[in-house]
Tab-separated table of C-alpha atoms in Angstrom:
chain	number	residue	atom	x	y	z
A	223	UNK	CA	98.603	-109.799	-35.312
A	224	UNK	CA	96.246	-108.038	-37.867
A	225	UNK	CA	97.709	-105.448	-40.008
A	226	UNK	CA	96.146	-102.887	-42.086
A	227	UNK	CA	98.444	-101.311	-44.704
A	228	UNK	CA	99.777	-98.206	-42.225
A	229	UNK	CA	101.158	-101.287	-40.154
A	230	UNK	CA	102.982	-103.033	-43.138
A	231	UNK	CA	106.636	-102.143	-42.990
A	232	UNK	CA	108.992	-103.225	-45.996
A	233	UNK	CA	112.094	-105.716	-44.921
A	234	UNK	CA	109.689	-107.344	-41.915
A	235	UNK	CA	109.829	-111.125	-42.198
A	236	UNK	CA	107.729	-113.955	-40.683
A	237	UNK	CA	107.734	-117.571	-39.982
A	238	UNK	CA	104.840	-119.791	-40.159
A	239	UNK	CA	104.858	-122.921	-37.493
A	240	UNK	CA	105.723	-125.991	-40.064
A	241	UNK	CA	103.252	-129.038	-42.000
A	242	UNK	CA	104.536	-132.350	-42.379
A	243	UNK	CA	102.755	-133.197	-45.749
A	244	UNK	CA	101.375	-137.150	-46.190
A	245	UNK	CA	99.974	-139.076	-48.610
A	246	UNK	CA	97.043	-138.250	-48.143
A	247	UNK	CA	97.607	-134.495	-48.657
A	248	UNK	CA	98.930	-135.307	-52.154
A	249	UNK	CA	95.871	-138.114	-52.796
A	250	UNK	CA	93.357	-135.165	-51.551
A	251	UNK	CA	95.059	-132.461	-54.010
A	252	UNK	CA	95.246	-135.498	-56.901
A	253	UNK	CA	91.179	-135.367	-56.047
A	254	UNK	CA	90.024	-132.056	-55.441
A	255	UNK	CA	91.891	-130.816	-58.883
A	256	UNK	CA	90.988	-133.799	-60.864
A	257	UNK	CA	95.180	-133.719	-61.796
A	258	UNK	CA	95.928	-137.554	-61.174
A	259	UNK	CA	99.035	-137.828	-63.260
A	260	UNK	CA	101.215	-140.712	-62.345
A	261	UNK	CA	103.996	-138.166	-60.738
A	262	UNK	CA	101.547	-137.760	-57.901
A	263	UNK	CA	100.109	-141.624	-58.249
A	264	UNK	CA	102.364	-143.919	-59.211
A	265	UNK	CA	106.011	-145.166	-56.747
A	266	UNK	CA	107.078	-146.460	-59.967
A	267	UNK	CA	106.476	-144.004	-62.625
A	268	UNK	CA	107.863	-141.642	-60.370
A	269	UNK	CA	111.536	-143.041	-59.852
A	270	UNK	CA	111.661	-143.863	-63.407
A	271	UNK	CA	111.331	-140.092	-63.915
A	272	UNK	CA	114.082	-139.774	-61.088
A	273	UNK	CA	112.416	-139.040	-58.192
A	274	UNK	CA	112.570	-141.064	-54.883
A	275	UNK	CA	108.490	-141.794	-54.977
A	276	UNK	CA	105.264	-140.314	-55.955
A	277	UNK	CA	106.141	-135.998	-55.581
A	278	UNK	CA	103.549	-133.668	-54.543
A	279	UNK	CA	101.683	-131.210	-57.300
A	280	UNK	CA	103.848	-127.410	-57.401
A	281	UNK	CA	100.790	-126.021	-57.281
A	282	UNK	CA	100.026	-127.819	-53.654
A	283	UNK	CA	102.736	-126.913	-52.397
A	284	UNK	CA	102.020	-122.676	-53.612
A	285	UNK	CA	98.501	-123.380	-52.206
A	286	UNK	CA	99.921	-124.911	-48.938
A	287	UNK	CA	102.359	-121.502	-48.901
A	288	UNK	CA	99.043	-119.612	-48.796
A	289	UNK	CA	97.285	-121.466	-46.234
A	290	UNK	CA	100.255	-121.700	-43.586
A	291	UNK	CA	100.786	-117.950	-44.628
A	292	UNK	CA	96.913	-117.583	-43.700
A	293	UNK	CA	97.777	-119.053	-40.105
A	294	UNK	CA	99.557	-115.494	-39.005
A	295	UNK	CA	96.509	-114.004	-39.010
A	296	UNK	CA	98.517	-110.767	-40.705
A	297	UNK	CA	94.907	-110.082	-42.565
A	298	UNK	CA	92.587	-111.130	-40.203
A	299	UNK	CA	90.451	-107.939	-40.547
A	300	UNK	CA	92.535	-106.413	-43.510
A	301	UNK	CA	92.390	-108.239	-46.776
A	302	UNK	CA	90.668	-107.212	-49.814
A	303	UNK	CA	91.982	-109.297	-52.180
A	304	UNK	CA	94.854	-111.577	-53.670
A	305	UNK	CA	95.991	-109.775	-56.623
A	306	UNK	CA	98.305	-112.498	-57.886
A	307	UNK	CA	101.236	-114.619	-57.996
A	308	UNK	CA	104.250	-114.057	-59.758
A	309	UNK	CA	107.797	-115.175	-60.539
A	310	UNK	CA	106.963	-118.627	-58.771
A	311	UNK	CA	109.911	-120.979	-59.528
A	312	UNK	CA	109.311	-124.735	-58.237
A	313	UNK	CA	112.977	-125.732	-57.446
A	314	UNK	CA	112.726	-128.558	-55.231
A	315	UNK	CA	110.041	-131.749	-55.341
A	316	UNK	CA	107.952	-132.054	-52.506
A	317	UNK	CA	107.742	-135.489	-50.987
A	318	UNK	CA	105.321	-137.332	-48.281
A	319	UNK	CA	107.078	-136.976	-45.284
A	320	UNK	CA	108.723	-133.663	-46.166
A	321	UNK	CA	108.570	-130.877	-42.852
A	322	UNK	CA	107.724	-127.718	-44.322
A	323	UNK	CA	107.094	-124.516	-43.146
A	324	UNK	CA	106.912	-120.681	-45.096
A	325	UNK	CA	109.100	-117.440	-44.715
A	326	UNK	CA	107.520	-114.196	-45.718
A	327	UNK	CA	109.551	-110.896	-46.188
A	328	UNK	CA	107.630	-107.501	-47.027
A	329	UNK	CA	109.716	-105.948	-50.416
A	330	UNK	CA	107.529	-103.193	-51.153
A	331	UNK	CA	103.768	-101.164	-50.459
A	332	UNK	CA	102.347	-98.512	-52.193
A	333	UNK	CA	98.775	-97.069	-51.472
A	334	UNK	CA	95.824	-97.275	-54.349
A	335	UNK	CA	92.802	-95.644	-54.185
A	336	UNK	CA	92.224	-95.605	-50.332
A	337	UNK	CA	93.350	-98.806	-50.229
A	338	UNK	CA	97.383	-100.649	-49.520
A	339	UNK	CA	99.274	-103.019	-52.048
A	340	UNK	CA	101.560	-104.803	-50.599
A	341	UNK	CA	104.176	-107.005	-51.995
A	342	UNK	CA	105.808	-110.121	-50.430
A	343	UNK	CA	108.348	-112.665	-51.438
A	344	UNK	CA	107.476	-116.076	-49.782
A	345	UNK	CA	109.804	-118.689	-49.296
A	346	UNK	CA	108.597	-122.617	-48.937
A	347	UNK	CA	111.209	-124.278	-46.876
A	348	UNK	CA	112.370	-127.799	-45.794
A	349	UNK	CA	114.407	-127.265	-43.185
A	350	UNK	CA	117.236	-124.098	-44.889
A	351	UNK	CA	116.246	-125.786	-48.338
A	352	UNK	CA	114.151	-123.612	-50.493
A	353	UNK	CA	111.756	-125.843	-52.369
A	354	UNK	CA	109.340	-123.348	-53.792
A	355	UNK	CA	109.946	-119.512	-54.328
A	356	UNK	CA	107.341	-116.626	-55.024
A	357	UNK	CA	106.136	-113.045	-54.960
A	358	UNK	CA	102.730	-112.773	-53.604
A	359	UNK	CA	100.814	-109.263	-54.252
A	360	UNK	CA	98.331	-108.511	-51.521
A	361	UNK	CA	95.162	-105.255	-51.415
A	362	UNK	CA	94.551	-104.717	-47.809
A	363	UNK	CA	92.276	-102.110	-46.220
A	364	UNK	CA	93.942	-99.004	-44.905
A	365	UNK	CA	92.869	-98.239	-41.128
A	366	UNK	CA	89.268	-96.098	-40.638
């Protein structure tokens, strides 16, 4: 599927296929972002803080929204540009182990300047749990 903005119709939803997220994802995200607080490091420091081990970064688990997003291949041929991210609430930790996978809803498009925005609430889910909750804003080309 590659849409342009003509294609985009509001109230469509999508499901990404799911990511079962290891230890190593959260070690790799402690390392690419330099962010190595013990939350993400340390078994210990973690239950003490009343968690069940070491929790993934919120900010993986938004990036990990946009990747398995990415895999749709809605914007193959389309997107201009990520315009932002907004009301993103973090309501659930993330844990190694965890099976996630995204669901994407269209809520609104309006056109600018030749171009589409499109707006889309995005829903990171464990199973019918929603851990992490977002609005993604989206400039795609219009068709030709």
């Amino acid at each position: 599927m590659n849409l342009f903005y003509e294609d985009v119709e509001t109230g469509a939803n999508f499901r990404t296929g799911t990511h079962r997220i290891t230890k190593d994802d959260i070690v790799d995200f402690c390392r690419l972002t330099r962010d190595h607080h013990p939350l993400h490091t340390d078994d210990g420091y973690a239950r003490e803080a009343g968690f069940p081990g070491v929790i993934a970064h919120g900010l993986y688990g938004l990036s990990l929204m946009e990747g398995l997003k990415t895999e749709l291949h809605l914007y193959d041929e389309s997107s201009i540009a990520s315009l932002g991210w907004d009301k993103v609430r973090f309501l659930k930790p993330l844990l190694a182990g965890d099976e996630v996978h995204v669901e994407m809803d269209f809520t609104a498009k309006r056109e600018s300047k030749g171009r589409g925005v499109v707006t889309e609430a995005i829903r990171l889910m464990r199973g019918t749990e929603t851990v992490i909750d977002a609005e993604h804003v989206s400039l795609i080309r219009k068709r030709g």
